Short mmCIF file of C-alpha atoms in Angstrom, two decimals:
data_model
loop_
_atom_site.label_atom_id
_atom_site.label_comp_id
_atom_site.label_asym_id
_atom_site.label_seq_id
_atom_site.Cartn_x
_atom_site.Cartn_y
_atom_site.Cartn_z
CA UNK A 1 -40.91 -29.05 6.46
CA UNK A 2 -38.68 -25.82 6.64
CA UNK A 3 -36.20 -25.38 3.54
CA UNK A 4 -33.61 -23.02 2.83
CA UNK A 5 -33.42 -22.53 -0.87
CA UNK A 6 -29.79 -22.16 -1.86
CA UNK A 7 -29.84 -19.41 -4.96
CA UNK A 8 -32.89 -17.39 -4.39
CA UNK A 9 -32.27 -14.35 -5.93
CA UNK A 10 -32.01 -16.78 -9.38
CA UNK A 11 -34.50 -17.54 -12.29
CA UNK A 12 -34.98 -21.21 -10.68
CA UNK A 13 -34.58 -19.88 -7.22
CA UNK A 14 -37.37 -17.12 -7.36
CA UNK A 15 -39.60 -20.37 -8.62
CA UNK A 16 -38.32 -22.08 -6.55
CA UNK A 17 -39.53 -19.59 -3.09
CA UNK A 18 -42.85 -18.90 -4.46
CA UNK A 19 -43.79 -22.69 -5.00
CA UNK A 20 -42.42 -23.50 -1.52
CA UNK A 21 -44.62 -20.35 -0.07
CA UNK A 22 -47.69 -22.40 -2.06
CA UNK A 23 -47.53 -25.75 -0.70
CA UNK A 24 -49.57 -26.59 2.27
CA UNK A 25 -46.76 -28.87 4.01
CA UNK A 26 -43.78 -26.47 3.57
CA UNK A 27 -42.27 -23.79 5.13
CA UNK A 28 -39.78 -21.10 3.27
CA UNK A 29 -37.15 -21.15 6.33
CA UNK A 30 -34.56 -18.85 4.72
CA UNK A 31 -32.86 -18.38 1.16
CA UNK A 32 -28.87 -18.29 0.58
CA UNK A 33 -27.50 -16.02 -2.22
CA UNK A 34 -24.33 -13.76 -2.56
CA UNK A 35 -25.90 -11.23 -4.32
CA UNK A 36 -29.39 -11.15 -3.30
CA UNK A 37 -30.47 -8.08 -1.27
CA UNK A 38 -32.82 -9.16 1.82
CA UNK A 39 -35.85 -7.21 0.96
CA UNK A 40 -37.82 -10.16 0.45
CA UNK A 41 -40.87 -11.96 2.89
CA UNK A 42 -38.50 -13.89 4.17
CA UNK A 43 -34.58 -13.67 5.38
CA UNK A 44 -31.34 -13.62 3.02
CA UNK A 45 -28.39 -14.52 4.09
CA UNK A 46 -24.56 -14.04 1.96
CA UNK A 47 -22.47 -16.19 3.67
CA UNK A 48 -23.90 -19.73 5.00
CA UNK A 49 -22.29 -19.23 8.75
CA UNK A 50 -24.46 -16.46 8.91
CA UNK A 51 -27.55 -18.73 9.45
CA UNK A 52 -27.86 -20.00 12.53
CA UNK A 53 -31.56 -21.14 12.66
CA UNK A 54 -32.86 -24.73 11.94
CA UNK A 55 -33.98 -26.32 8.62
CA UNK A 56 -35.40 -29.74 7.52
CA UNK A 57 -33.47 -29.68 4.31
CA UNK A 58 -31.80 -27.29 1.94
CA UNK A 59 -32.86 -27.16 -2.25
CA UNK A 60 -29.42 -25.55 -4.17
CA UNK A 61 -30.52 -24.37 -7.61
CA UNK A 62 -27.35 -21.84 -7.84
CA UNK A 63 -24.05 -22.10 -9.20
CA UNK A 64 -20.55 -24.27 -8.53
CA UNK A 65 -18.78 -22.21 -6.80
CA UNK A 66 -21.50 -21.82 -4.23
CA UNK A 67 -21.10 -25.98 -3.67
CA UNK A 68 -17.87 -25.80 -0.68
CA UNK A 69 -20.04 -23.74 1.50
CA UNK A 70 -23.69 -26.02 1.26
CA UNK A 71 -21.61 -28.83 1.84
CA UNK A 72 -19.68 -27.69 4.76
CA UNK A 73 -23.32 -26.10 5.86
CA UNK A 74 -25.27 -29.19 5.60
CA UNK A 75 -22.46 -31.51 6.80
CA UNK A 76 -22.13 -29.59 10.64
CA UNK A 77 -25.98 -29.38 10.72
CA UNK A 78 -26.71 -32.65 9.31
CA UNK A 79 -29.14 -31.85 6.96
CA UNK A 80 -30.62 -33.17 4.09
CA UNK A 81 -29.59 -31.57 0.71
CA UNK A 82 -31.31 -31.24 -3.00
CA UNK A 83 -28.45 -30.57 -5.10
CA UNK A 84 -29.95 -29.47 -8.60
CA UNK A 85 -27.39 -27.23 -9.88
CA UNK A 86 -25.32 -27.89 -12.73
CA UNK A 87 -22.05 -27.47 -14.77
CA UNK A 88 -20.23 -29.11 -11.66
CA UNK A 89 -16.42 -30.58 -12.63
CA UNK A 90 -15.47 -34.26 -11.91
CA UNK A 91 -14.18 -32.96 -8.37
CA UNK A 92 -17.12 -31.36 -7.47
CA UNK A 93 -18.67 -34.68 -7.95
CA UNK A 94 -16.61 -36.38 -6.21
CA UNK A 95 -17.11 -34.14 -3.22
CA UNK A 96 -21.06 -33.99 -3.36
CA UNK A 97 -20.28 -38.00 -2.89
CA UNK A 98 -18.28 -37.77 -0.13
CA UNK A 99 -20.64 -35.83 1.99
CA UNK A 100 -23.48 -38.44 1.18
CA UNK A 101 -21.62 -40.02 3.39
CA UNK A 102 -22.48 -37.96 6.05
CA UNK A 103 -26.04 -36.56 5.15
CA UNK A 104 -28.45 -37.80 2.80
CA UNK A 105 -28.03 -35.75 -0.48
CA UNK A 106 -30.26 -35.85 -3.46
CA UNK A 107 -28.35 -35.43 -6.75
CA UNK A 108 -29.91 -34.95 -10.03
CA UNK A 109 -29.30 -32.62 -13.29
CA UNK A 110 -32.97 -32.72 -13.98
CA UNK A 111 -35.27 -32.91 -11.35
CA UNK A 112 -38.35 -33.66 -13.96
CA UNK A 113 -40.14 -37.21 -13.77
CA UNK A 114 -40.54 -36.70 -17.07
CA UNK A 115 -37.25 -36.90 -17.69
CA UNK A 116 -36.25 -39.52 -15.93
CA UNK A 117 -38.38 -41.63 -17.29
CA UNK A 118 -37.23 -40.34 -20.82
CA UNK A 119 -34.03 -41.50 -19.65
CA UNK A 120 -35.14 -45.19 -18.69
CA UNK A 121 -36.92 -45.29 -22.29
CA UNK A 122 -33.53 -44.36 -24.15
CA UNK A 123 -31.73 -46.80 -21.83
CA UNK A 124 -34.41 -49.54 -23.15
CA UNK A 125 -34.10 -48.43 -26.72
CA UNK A 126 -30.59 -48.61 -26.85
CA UNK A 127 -30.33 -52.03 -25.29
CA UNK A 128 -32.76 -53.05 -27.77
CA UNK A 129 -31.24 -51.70 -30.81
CA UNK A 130 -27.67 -52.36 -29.41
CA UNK A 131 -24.74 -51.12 -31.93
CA UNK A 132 -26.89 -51.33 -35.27
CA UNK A 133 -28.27 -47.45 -35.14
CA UNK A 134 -26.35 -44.15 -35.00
CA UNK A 135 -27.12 -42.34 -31.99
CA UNK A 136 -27.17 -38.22 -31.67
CA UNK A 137 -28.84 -35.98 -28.69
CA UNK A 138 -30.18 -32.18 -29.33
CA UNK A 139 -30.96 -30.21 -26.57
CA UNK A 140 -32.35 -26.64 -26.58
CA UNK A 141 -32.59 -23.98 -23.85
CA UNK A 142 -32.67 -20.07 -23.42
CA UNK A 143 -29.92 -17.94 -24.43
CA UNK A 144 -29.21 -17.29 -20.26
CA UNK A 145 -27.67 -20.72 -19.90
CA UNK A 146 -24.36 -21.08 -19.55
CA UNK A 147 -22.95 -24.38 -19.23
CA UNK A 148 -23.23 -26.19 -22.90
CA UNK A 149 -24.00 -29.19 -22.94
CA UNK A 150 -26.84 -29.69 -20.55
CA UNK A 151 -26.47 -31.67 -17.42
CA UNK A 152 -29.23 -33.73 -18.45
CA UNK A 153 -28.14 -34.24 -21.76
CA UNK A 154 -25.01 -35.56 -20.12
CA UNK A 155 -27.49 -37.58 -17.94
CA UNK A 156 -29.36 -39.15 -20.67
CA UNK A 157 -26.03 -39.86 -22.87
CA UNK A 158 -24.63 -41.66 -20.24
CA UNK A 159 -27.03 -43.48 -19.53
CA UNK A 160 -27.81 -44.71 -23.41
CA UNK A 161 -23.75 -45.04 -23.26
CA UNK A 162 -23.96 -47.85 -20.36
CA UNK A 163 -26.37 -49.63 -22.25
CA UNK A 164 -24.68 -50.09 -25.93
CA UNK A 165 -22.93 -53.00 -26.38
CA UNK A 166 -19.46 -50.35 -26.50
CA UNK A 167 -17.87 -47.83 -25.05
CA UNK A 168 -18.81 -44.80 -27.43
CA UNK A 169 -17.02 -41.50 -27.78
CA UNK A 170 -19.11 -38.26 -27.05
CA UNK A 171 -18.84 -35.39 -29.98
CA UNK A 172 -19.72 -32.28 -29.82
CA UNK A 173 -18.35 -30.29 -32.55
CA UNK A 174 -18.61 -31.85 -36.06
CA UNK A 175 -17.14 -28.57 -38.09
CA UNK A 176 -13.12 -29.53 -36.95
CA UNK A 177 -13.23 -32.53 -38.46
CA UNK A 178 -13.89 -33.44 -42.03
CA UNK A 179 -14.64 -37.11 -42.09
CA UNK A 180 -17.86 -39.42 -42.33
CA UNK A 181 -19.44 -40.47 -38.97
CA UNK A 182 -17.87 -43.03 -36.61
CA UNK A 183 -20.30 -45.09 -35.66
CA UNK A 184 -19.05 -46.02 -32.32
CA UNK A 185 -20.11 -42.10 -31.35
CA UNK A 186 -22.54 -40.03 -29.67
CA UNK A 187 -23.13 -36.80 -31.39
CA UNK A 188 -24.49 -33.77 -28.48
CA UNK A 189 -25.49 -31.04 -29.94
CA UNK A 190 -26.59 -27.25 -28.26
CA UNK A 191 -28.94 -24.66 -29.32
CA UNK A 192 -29.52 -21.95 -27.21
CA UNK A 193 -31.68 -19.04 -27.89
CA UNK A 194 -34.76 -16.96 -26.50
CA UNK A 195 -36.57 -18.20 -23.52
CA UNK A 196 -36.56 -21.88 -24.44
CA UNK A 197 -37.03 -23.46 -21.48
CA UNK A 198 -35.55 -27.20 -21.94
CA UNK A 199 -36.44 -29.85 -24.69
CA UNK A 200 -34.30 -33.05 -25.22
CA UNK A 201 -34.15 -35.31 -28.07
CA UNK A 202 -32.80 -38.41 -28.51
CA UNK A 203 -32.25 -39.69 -32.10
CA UNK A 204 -31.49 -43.31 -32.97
CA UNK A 205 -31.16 -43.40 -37.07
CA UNK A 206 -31.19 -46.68 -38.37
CA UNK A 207 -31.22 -48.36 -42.34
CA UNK A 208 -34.59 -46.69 -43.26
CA UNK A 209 -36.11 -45.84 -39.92
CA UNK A 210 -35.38 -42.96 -37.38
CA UNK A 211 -36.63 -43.23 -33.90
CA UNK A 212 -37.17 -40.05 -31.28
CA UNK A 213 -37.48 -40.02 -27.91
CA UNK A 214 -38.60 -36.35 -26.93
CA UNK A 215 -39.09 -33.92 -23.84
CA UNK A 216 -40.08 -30.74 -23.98
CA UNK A 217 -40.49 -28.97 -20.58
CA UNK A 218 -42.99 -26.02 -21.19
CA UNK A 219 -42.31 -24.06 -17.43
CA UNK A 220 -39.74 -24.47 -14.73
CA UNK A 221 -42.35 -24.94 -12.43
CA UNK A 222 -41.59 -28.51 -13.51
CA UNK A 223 -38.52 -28.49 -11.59
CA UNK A 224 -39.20 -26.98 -8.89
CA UNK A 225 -42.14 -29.39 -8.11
CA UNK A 226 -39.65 -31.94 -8.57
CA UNK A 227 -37.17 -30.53 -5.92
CA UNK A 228 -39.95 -30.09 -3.37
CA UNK A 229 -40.72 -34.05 -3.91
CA UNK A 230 -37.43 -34.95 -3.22
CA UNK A 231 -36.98 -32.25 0.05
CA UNK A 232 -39.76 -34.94 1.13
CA UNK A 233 -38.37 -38.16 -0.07
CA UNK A 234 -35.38 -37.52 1.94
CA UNK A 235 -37.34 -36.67 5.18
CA UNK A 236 -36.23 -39.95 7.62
CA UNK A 237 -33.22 -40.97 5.16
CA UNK A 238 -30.39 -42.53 5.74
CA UNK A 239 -26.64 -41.16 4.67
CA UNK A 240 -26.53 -42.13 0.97
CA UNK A 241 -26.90 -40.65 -2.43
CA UNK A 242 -29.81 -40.56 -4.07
CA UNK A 243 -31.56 -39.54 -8.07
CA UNK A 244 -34.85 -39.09 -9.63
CA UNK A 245 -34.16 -43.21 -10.02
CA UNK A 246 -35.12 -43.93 -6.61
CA UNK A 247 -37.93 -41.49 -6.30
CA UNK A 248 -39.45 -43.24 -9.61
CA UNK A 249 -39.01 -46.50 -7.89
CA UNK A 250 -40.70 -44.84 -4.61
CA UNK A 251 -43.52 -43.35 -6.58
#
């Protein structure tokens, strides 16, 4: 399987390249990045017309504003894409799935099983516990991360927000307002400092009990692993969109 990883000259991308170069079924075809230089044991290119070679699928841990170009790329060469960036607006969403139309295209914000199943177990909990426990969500990561909240808190507070028996409001910034909690909320809260990788909590605080659903992720290699599994899953897929749901289900 030969991949292009989009972002190589990043934290996840330079992960990314070296567990790619590890695995016994893979093949580092090429890496994509604006600002990389190309001394590296394999070939950089800036702008994605510049690659005119062939691929089995393309991994994109880089930024939004790279997303127009991979989708236009993998759309005329009809290839499979991992799309594991985040911080992407509503639009961008929209567009990622309008070319699953086209190509198959794997879509997470967290590409850790872990966390996906994390996500199924806060999905149980609140169907269980319904509208009779306050919910809140912490996540932590280094100081280098930009967007705020995570995608994969986003992730996980959707998911907990399908489940309640309303439509709760997200909050994110508790000092503006001076008033006791609405409980038809879900309080998302950031910390970012030092080289914290990623850790999650969910909180449901009940009358006299508190229940936590936690991941912490202790290395990136974590996601990277997980991108490389779904490079594979898509191998012989349809057109569609796909998540870390379906590769659970697979696995």
């Amino acid at each position: 399987m030969k991949l292009i990883v989009s972002g190589c000259g990043g934290t996840m991308g330079k992960v990314l390249t070296q567990m790619i170069q590890e695995q016994t079924d893979c093949q580092l075809a090429a890496g994509f990045d604006p600002r990389e230089e190309s001394s590296q044991s394999f070939p950089v290119f800036h702008r994605w017309e510049d690659w005119n070679g062939s691929c089995d699928g393309v991994i994109d841990f880089s930024h939004p504003d790279n997303l127009d170009g991979l989708l236009r790329f993998v759309g005329t060469n009809k290839v499979p894409a991992v799309i594991a960036t985040t911080g992407f607006t509503q639009q961008q969403i929209d567009r990622i799935h309008k070319a699953s139309l086209e190509v198959p295209v794997f879509f997470s914000a967290n590409m850790s099983l872990g966390v996906s199943l994390m996500r199924e177990l806060c999905v149980k909990a609140a169907k269980v516990l319904g509208g009779q426990y306050d919910v809140e969500l912490v996540e932590k990561h280094h100081h280098m991360k930009v967007d705020a909240p995570s995608g994969t808190a986003l992730m996980l507070a959707d998911g907990v927000a399908e489940a309640l028996p309303y439509q709760p409001r997200y909050v994110y910034d508790r000092h503006s307002v001076r008033a006791k909690r609405d409980p038809h909320e879900i309080g998302i809260h950031s910390v970012r400092g030092g080289t914290l990788v990623g850790e999650h909590e969910m909180i449901f605080a009940g009358e006299d009990e508190v229940i936590t659903i936690t991941h912490t992720a202790y290395s990136k290699k974590i996601f990277a692993q997980g991108a490389i599994n779904a490079a594979r899953f898509l191998q012989g897929k349809k057109p569609g969109l796909y998540t870390m749901a379906d590769l659970v289900e697979q696995a």
